[in-house]
Amino acid sequence: MKKILQTMLKGLVFAAGIAIAAWVFMPWKQLGEAVLQRADQRLGESSTIRYSSVESARGGFLVRDLDARLTLMGLPVTFSCKTLTVVPHVSGSLVNMAPTGGFSFTGAALGEIPVLLKKIPAITLGDGHITLSASRRQILLEDIRSGGELALAGAMALTPSDSRLIGWADLKINVKSEAFEQNLPSLQSALGLPLEQEGPGRWVLRRDRPADKKGGAKQ
């Protein structure tokens, strides 16, 4: 029995060593370029992803001058940033049974969003971070934080395949742009966002998780 345990332990150590070596010597630049190309193809003709370069980073890859033009619930949305660092989380992917990673960005901003006959002004997100986990059912965003004119802190789940965009949310929003805040009700109406104002410049995006619903509480 002792010899069997020793053999199993040696096998686990060897396997761990191989995994670590593969992780350390992963061609992150090439992997990053392949991921971005695949994402651009999957988004379709109405959305595009552009960037100036991809570099290897510790445990992941770094994208410079990213410009993503997406369609969200029928609205064109532009996200740009100076750098985006993507670090896959192996343990998180195993726990969530879905691809999981950390996304850190610098110099990020949202472009103008046309809503009916008006445009929601562009606004900066600054530097920040998101832990993202994507499955067929939902996109889970945790550890959300940004420090620009639109300062965010919290977590939320997107369900783009459903009739509503937000599955659940607990996100604090600090808006430092008066022009953007004045147009928030239009954006709220267009996307069906469960937004509540707590004071000047202070908002919260809140919807209970499905497991938290009680007695048919109104969502």
C-alpha atoms as a printed R data frame, in Angstrom:
    type eleno elety resid chain resno       x      y       z
1   ATOM     1    CA   MET     A     1   0.000  0.000   0.000
2   ATOM     2    CA   LYS     A     2   2.851  2.336   0.885
3   ATOM     3    CA   LYS     A     3   4.530  1.699  -2.469
4   ATOM     4    CA   ILE     A     4   1.228  2.390  -4.295
5   ATOM     5    CA   LEU     A     5   0.835  5.706  -2.466
6   ATOM     6    CA   GLN     A     6   4.428  6.660  -3.205
7   ATOM     7    CA   THR     A     7   3.937  5.816  -6.884
8   ATOM     8    CA   MET     A     8   0.710  7.885  -7.013
9   ATOM     9    CA   LEU     A     9   2.423 10.813  -5.285
10  ATOM    10    CA   LYS     A    10   5.330 10.707  -7.717
11  ATOM    11    CA   GLY     A    11   2.871 10.611 -10.613
12  ATOM    12    CA   LEU     A    12   0.984 13.643  -9.278
13  ATOM    13    CA   VAL     A    13   4.220 15.574  -8.748
14  ATOM    14    CA   PHE     A    14   5.354 14.701 -12.271
15  ATOM    15    CA   ALA     A    15   1.983 15.723 -13.761
16  ATOM    16    CA   ALA     A    16   2.033 18.977 -11.799
17  ATOM    17    CA   GLY     A    17   5.533 19.689 -13.042
18  ATOM    18    CA   ILE     A    18   4.485 19.128 -16.650
19  ATOM    19    CA   ALA     A    19   1.443 21.383 -16.196
20  ATOM    20    CA   ILE     A    20   3.508 24.173 -14.634
21  ATOM    21    CA   ALA     A    21   6.138 23.919 -17.353
22  ATOM    22    CA   ALA     A    22   3.461 24.079 -20.061
23  ATOM    23    CA   TRP     A    23   1.927 27.104 -18.348
24  ATOM    24    CA   VAL     A    24   5.257 28.920 -18.025
25  ATOM    25    CA   PHE     A    25   6.317 28.258 -21.626
26  ATOM    26    CA   MET     A    26   2.895 28.799 -23.178
27  ATOM    27    CA   PRO     A    27   3.162 30.905 -26.378
28  ATOM    28    CA   TRP     A    28   0.904 33.606 -24.917
29  ATOM    29    CA   LYS     A    29   1.366 36.098 -27.762
30  ATOM    30    CA   GLN     A    30   0.210 33.622 -30.394
31  ATOM    31    CA   LEU     A    31  -2.589 32.397 -28.137
32  ATOM    32    CA   GLY     A    32  -3.778 35.978 -27.558
33  ATOM    33    CA   GLU     A    33  -3.837 36.720 -31.283
34  ATOM    34    CA   ALA     A    34  -5.796 33.515 -31.940
35  ATOM    35    CA   VAL     A    35  -8.320 34.325 -29.192
36  ATOM    36    CA   LEU     A    36  -8.909 37.851 -30.518
37  ATOM    37    CA   GLN     A    37  -9.271 36.613 -34.084
38  ATOM    38    CA   ARG     A    38 -11.766 33.970 -32.989
39  ATOM    39    CA   ALA     A    39 -13.731 36.499 -30.937
40  ATOM    40    CA   ASP     A    40 -13.898 38.888 -33.886
41  ATOM    41    CA   GLN     A    41 -15.228 36.099 -36.118
42  ATOM    42    CA   ARG     A    42 -17.859 35.020 -33.570
43  ATOM    43    CA   LEU     A    43 -19.177 38.555 -33.059
44  ATOM    44    CA   GLY     A    44 -20.433 38.820 -36.625
45  ATOM    45    CA   GLU     A    45 -20.469 41.638 -39.168
46  ATOM    46    CA   SER     A    46 -22.126 44.206 -36.872
47  ATOM    47    CA   SER     A    47 -19.294 44.014 -34.309
48  ATOM    48    CA   THR     A    48 -15.522 44.316 -34.666
49  ATOM    49    CA   ILE     A    49 -12.388 44.075 -32.525
50  ATOM    50    CA   ARG     A    50  -9.298 46.079 -33.484
51  ATOM    51    CA   TYR     A    51  -5.928 46.479 -31.732
52  ATOM    52    CA   SER     A    52  -2.374 47.585 -32.471
53  ATOM    53    CA   SER     A    53  -0.412 44.671 -30.978
54  ATOM    54    CA   VAL     A    54  -0.454 41.635 -28.688
55  ATOM    55    CA   GLU     A    55   2.371 40.817 -26.261
56  ATOM    56    CA   SER     A    56   3.119 38.034 -23.826
57  ATOM    57    CA   ALA     A    57   2.447 38.874 -20.184
58  ATOM    58    CA   ARG     A    58   3.040 36.945 -16.993
59  ATOM    59    CA   GLY     A    59   0.532 34.102 -17.093
60  ATOM    60    CA   GLY     A    60  -1.371 35.608 -20.032
61  ATOM    61    CA   PHE     A    61  -1.218 38.219 -22.776
62  ATOM    62    CA   LEU     A    62  -1.482 41.998 -23.150
63  ATOM    63    CA   VAL     A    63  -3.405 43.799 -25.901
64  ATOM    64    CA   ARG     A    64  -2.521 47.386 -26.811
65  ATOM    65    CA   ASP     A    65  -4.900 50.044 -28.180
66  ATOM    66    CA   LEU     A    66  -7.988 47.835 -28.132
67  ATOM    67    CA   ASP     A    67 -11.107 49.149 -29.869
68  ATOM    68    CA   ALA     A    68 -14.188 46.919 -29.638
69  ATOM    69    CA   ARG     A    69 -17.405 47.903 -31.411
70  ATOM    70    CA   LEU     A    70 -20.260 45.727 -30.168
71  ATOM    71    CA   THR     A    71 -24.011 45.499 -30.532
72  ATOM    72    CA   LEU     A    72 -25.790 45.239 -27.173
73  ATOM    73    CA   MET     A    73 -29.552 44.667 -27.190
74  ATOM    74    CA   GLY     A    74 -29.673 46.398 -30.569
75  ATOM    75    CA   LEU     A    75 -27.537 49.370 -29.473
76  ATOM    76    CA   PRO     A    76 -24.023 49.984 -30.857
77  ATOM    77    CA   VAL     A    77 -21.530 50.217 -27.980
78  ATOM    78    CA   THR     A    78 -17.828 51.075 -28.282
79  ATOM    79    CA   PHE     A    79 -15.264 50.070 -25.646
80  ATOM    80    CA   SER     A    80 -11.646 51.171 -25.965
81  ATOM    81    CA   CYS     A    81  -8.587 51.005 -23.746
82  ATOM    82    CA   LYS     A    82  -4.845 51.641 -23.916
83  ATOM    83    CA   THR     A    83  -3.993 48.189 -22.581
84  ATOM    84    CA   LEU     A    84  -5.960 45.056 -21.722
85  ATOM    85    CA   THR     A    85  -4.187 42.269 -19.846
86  ATOM    86    CA   VAL     A    86  -5.856 38.855 -19.934
87  ATOM    87    CA   VAL     A    87  -4.810 36.161 -17.432
88  ATOM    88    CA   PRO     A    88  -6.635 32.790 -17.636
89  ATOM    89    CA   HIS     A    89  -7.585 31.247 -14.270
90  ATOM    90    CA   VAL     A    90  -7.134 27.477 -14.376
91  ATOM    91    CA   SER     A    91  -8.542 26.803 -10.890
92  ATOM    92    CA   GLY     A    92 -11.456 29.175 -11.451
93  ATOM    93    CA   SER     A    93 -12.280 27.500 -14.763
94  ATOM    94    CA   LEU     A    94 -12.397 24.099 -13.049
95  ATOM    95    CA   VAL     A    95 -14.595 25.379 -10.212
96  ATOM    96    CA   ASN     A    96 -16.988 27.263 -12.512
97  ATOM    97    CA   MET     A    97 -16.894 24.567 -15.227
98  ATOM    98    CA   ALA     A    98 -16.496 27.462 -17.692
99  ATOM    99    CA   PRO     A    99 -13.591 29.497 -19.118
100 ATOM   100    CA   THR     A   100 -12.573 32.032 -16.463
101 ATOM   101    CA   GLY     A   101  -9.983 34.794 -16.460
102 ATOM   102    CA   GLY     A   102  -8.936 38.144 -15.122
103 ATOM   103    CA   PHE     A   103  -9.134 41.231 -17.346
104 ATOM   104    CA   SER     A   104  -7.167 44.308 -16.227
105 ATOM   105    CA   PHE     A   105  -7.428 47.492 -18.284
106 ATOM   106    CA   THR     A   106  -5.884 50.953 -18.384
107 ATOM   107    CA   GLY     A   107  -7.167 54.138 -20.026
108 ATOM   108    CA   ALA     A   108 -10.574 52.604 -20.780
109 ATOM   109    CA   ALA     A   109 -13.604 54.491 -22.111
110 ATOM   110    CA   LEU     A   110 -17.100 53.978 -23.482
111 ATOM   111    CA   GLY     A   111 -17.956 55.821 -26.697
112 ATOM   112    CA   GLU     A   112 -21.178 57.625 -27.544
113 ATOM   113    CA   ILE     A   113 -24.283 55.414 -27.501
114 ATOM   114    CA   PRO     A   114 -27.135 56.452 -29.821
115 ATOM   115    CA   VAL     A   115 -30.523 55.978 -28.137
116 ATOM   116    CA   LEU     A   116 -33.605 56.977 -30.154
117 ATOM   117    CA   LEU     A   117 -33.038 60.610 -31.232
118 ATOM   118    CA   LYS     A   118 -30.232 61.379 -28.776
119 ATOM   119    CA   LYS     A   119 -26.728 60.206 -27.963
120 ATOM   120    CA   ILE     A   120 -25.461 59.127 -24.541
121 ATOM   121    CA   PRO     A   121 -22.150 61.026 -24.153
122 ATOM   122    CA   ALA     A   122 -18.827 59.180 -24.081
123 ATOM   123    CA   ILE     A   123 -17.379 58.572 -20.625
124 ATOM   124    CA   THR     A   124 -14.087 57.274 -19.195
125 ATOM   125    CA   LEU     A   125 -13.721 54.110 -17.127
126 ATOM   126    CA   GLY     A   126 -10.041 54.738 -16.418
127 ATOM   127    CA   ASP     A   127  -8.080 51.835 -14.944
128 ATOM   128    CA   GLY     A   128  -9.815 48.760 -13.579
129 ATOM   129    CA   HIS     A   129 -10.317 45.011 -13.461
130 ATOM   130    CA   ILE     A   130 -12.982 42.345 -14.100
131 ATOM   131    CA   THR     A   131 -12.980 38.610 -13.425
132 ATOM   132    CA   LEU     A   132 -15.046 37.041 -16.200
133 ATOM   133    CA   SER     A   133 -16.512 33.547 -16.537
134 ATOM   134    CA   ALA     A   134 -18.400 32.681 -19.722
135 ATOM   135    CA   SER     A   135 -20.759 29.735 -20.170
136 ATOM   136    CA   ARG     A   136 -23.603 28.994 -22.590
137 ATOM   137    CA   ARG     A   137 -26.151 30.261 -20.057
138 ATOM   138    CA   GLN     A   138 -24.555 33.454 -18.814
139 ATOM   139    CA   ILE     A   139 -21.520 35.717 -18.597
140 ATOM   140    CA   LEU     A   140 -20.501 36.190 -14.977
141 ATOM   141    CA   LEU     A   141 -18.616 39.397 -14.112
142 ATOM   142    CA   GLU     A   142 -17.076 39.534 -10.635
143 ATOM   143    CA   ASP     A   143 -14.612 41.827  -8.838
144 ATOM   144    CA   ILE     A   144 -15.691 44.665 -11.130
145 ATOM   145    CA   ARG     A   145 -13.887 47.916 -10.457
146 ATOM   146    CA   SER     A   146 -13.030 51.043 -12.418
147 ATOM   147    CA   GLY     A   147 -11.796 54.471 -11.395
148 ATOM   148    CA   GLY     A   148 -12.756 56.902 -14.151
149 ATOM   149    CA   GLU     A   149 -15.713 59.222 -14.647
150 ATOM   150    CA   LEU     A   150 -17.778 56.040 -14.460
151 ATOM   151    CA   ALA     A   151 -16.550 54.324 -11.282
152 ATOM   152    CA   LEU     A   152 -17.873 50.794 -10.773
153 ATOM   153    CA   ALA     A   153 -17.634 48.283  -7.914
154 ATOM   154    CA   GLY     A   154 -19.451 44.976  -7.555
155 ATOM   155    CA   ALA     A   155 -20.602 41.978  -9.592
156 ATOM   156    CA   MET     A   156 -23.275 41.014 -12.107
157 ATOM   157    CA   ALA     A   157 -24.381 38.321 -14.544
158 ATOM   158    CA   LEU     A   158 -25.362 38.934 -18.164
159 ATOM   159    CA   THR     A   159 -27.879 36.673 -19.893
160 ATOM   160    CA   PRO     A   160 -27.762 37.851 -23.530
161 ATOM   161    CA   SER     A   161 -29.836 34.882 -24.727
162 ATOM   162    CA   ASP     A   162 -32.804 35.904 -22.545
163 ATOM   163    CA   SER     A   163 -35.295 38.705 -23.084
164 ATOM   164    CA   ARG     A   164 -33.489 40.834 -20.506
165 ATOM   165    CA   LEU     A   165 -29.801 41.640 -20.413
166 ATOM   166    CA   ILE     A   166 -29.159 41.534 -16.646
167 ATOM   167    CA   GLY     A   167 -29.632 38.177 -14.934
168 ATOM   168    CA   TRP     A   168 -28.670 39.492 -11.500
169 ATOM   169    CA   ALA     A   169 -26.577 42.416 -10.300
170 ATOM   170    CA   ASP     A   170 -25.128 44.089  -7.239
171 ATOM   171    CA   LEU     A   171 -23.113 46.927  -8.739
172 ATOM   172    CA   LYS     A   172 -22.412 50.355  -7.249
173 ATOM   173    CA   ILE     A   173 -22.015 53.156  -9.795
174 ATOM   174    CA   ASN     A   174 -20.457 56.553  -9.179
175 ATOM   175    CA   VAL     A   175 -21.035 58.911 -12.126
176 ATOM   176    CA   LYS     A   176 -18.724 61.937 -12.303
177 ATOM   177    CA   SER     A   177 -20.041 63.245 -15.634
178 ATOM   178    CA   GLU     A   178 -23.176 65.394 -15.381
179 ATOM   179    CA   ALA     A   179 -23.937 65.038 -19.093
180 ATOM   180    CA   PHE     A   180 -23.767 61.237 -18.890
181 ATOM   181    CA   GLU     A   181 -25.894 61.077 -15.745
182 ATOM   182    CA   GLN     A   182 -28.612 63.261 -17.288
183 ATOM   183    CA   ASN     A   183 -28.999 60.683 -20.046
184 ATOM   184    CA   LEU     A   184 -28.913 57.587 -17.818
185 ATOM   185    CA   PRO     A   185 -32.744 57.259 -17.773
186 ATOM   186    CA   SER     A   186 -32.722 56.895 -21.578
187 ATOM   187    CA   LEU     A   187 -30.073 54.176 -21.403
188 ATOM   188    CA   GLN     A   188 -31.965 52.511 -18.565
189 ATOM   189    CA   SER     A   189 -35.153 52.431 -20.635
190 ATOM   190    CA   ALA     A   190 -33.457 51.197 -23.808
191 ATOM   191    CA   LEU     A   191 -31.626 48.295 -22.108
192 ATOM   192    CA   GLY     A   192 -34.139 47.570 -19.332
193 ATOM   193    CA   LEU     A   193 -31.539 48.154 -16.628
194 ATOM   194    CA   PRO     A   194 -32.631 47.746 -12.975
195 ATOM   195    CA   LEU     A   195 -31.039 51.076 -11.962
196 ATOM   196    CA   GLU     A   196 -31.798 52.929  -8.744
197 ATOM   197    CA   GLN     A   197 -30.488 56.380  -7.806
198 ATOM   198    CA   GLU     A   198 -29.221 56.749  -4.254
199 ATOM   199    CA   GLY     A   199 -28.096 60.369  -4.534
200 ATOM   200    CA   PRO     A   200 -26.386 62.866  -6.859
201 ATOM   201    CA   GLY     A   201 -23.939 60.863  -8.940
202 ATOM   202    CA   ARG     A   202 -24.602 57.698  -6.945
203 ATOM   203    CA   TRP     A   203 -26.504 54.827  -8.512
204 ATOM   204    CA   VAL     A   204 -26.850 51.102  -7.959
205 ATOM   205    CA   LEU     A   205 -27.590 48.353 -10.460
206 ATOM   206    CA   ARG     A   206 -29.401 45.715  -8.410
207 ATOM   207    CA   ARG     A   207 -31.374 42.579  -9.200
208 ATOM   208    CA   ASP     A   208 -31.547 39.521  -6.930
209 ATOM   209    CA   ARG     A   209 -29.854 36.295  -7.919
210 ATOM   210    CA   PRO     A   210 -32.357 33.598  -8.976
211 ATOM   211    CA   ALA     A   211 -31.602 31.612  -5.812
212 ATOM   212    CA   ASP     A   212 -32.414 34.661  -3.689
213 ATOM   213    CA   LYS     A   213 -35.966 35.127  -4.960
214 ATOM   214    CA   LYS     A   214 -38.593 34.731  -2.288
215 ATOM   215    CA   GLY     A   215 -42.315 34.227  -2.675
216 ATOM   216    CA   GLY     A   216 -42.482 35.677  -6.170
217 ATOM   217    CA   ALA     A   217 -40.735 38.917  -5.239
218 ATOM   218    CA   LYS     A   218 -40.924 41.486  -7.981
219 ATOM   219    CA   GLN     A   219 -37.758 41.736 -10.068
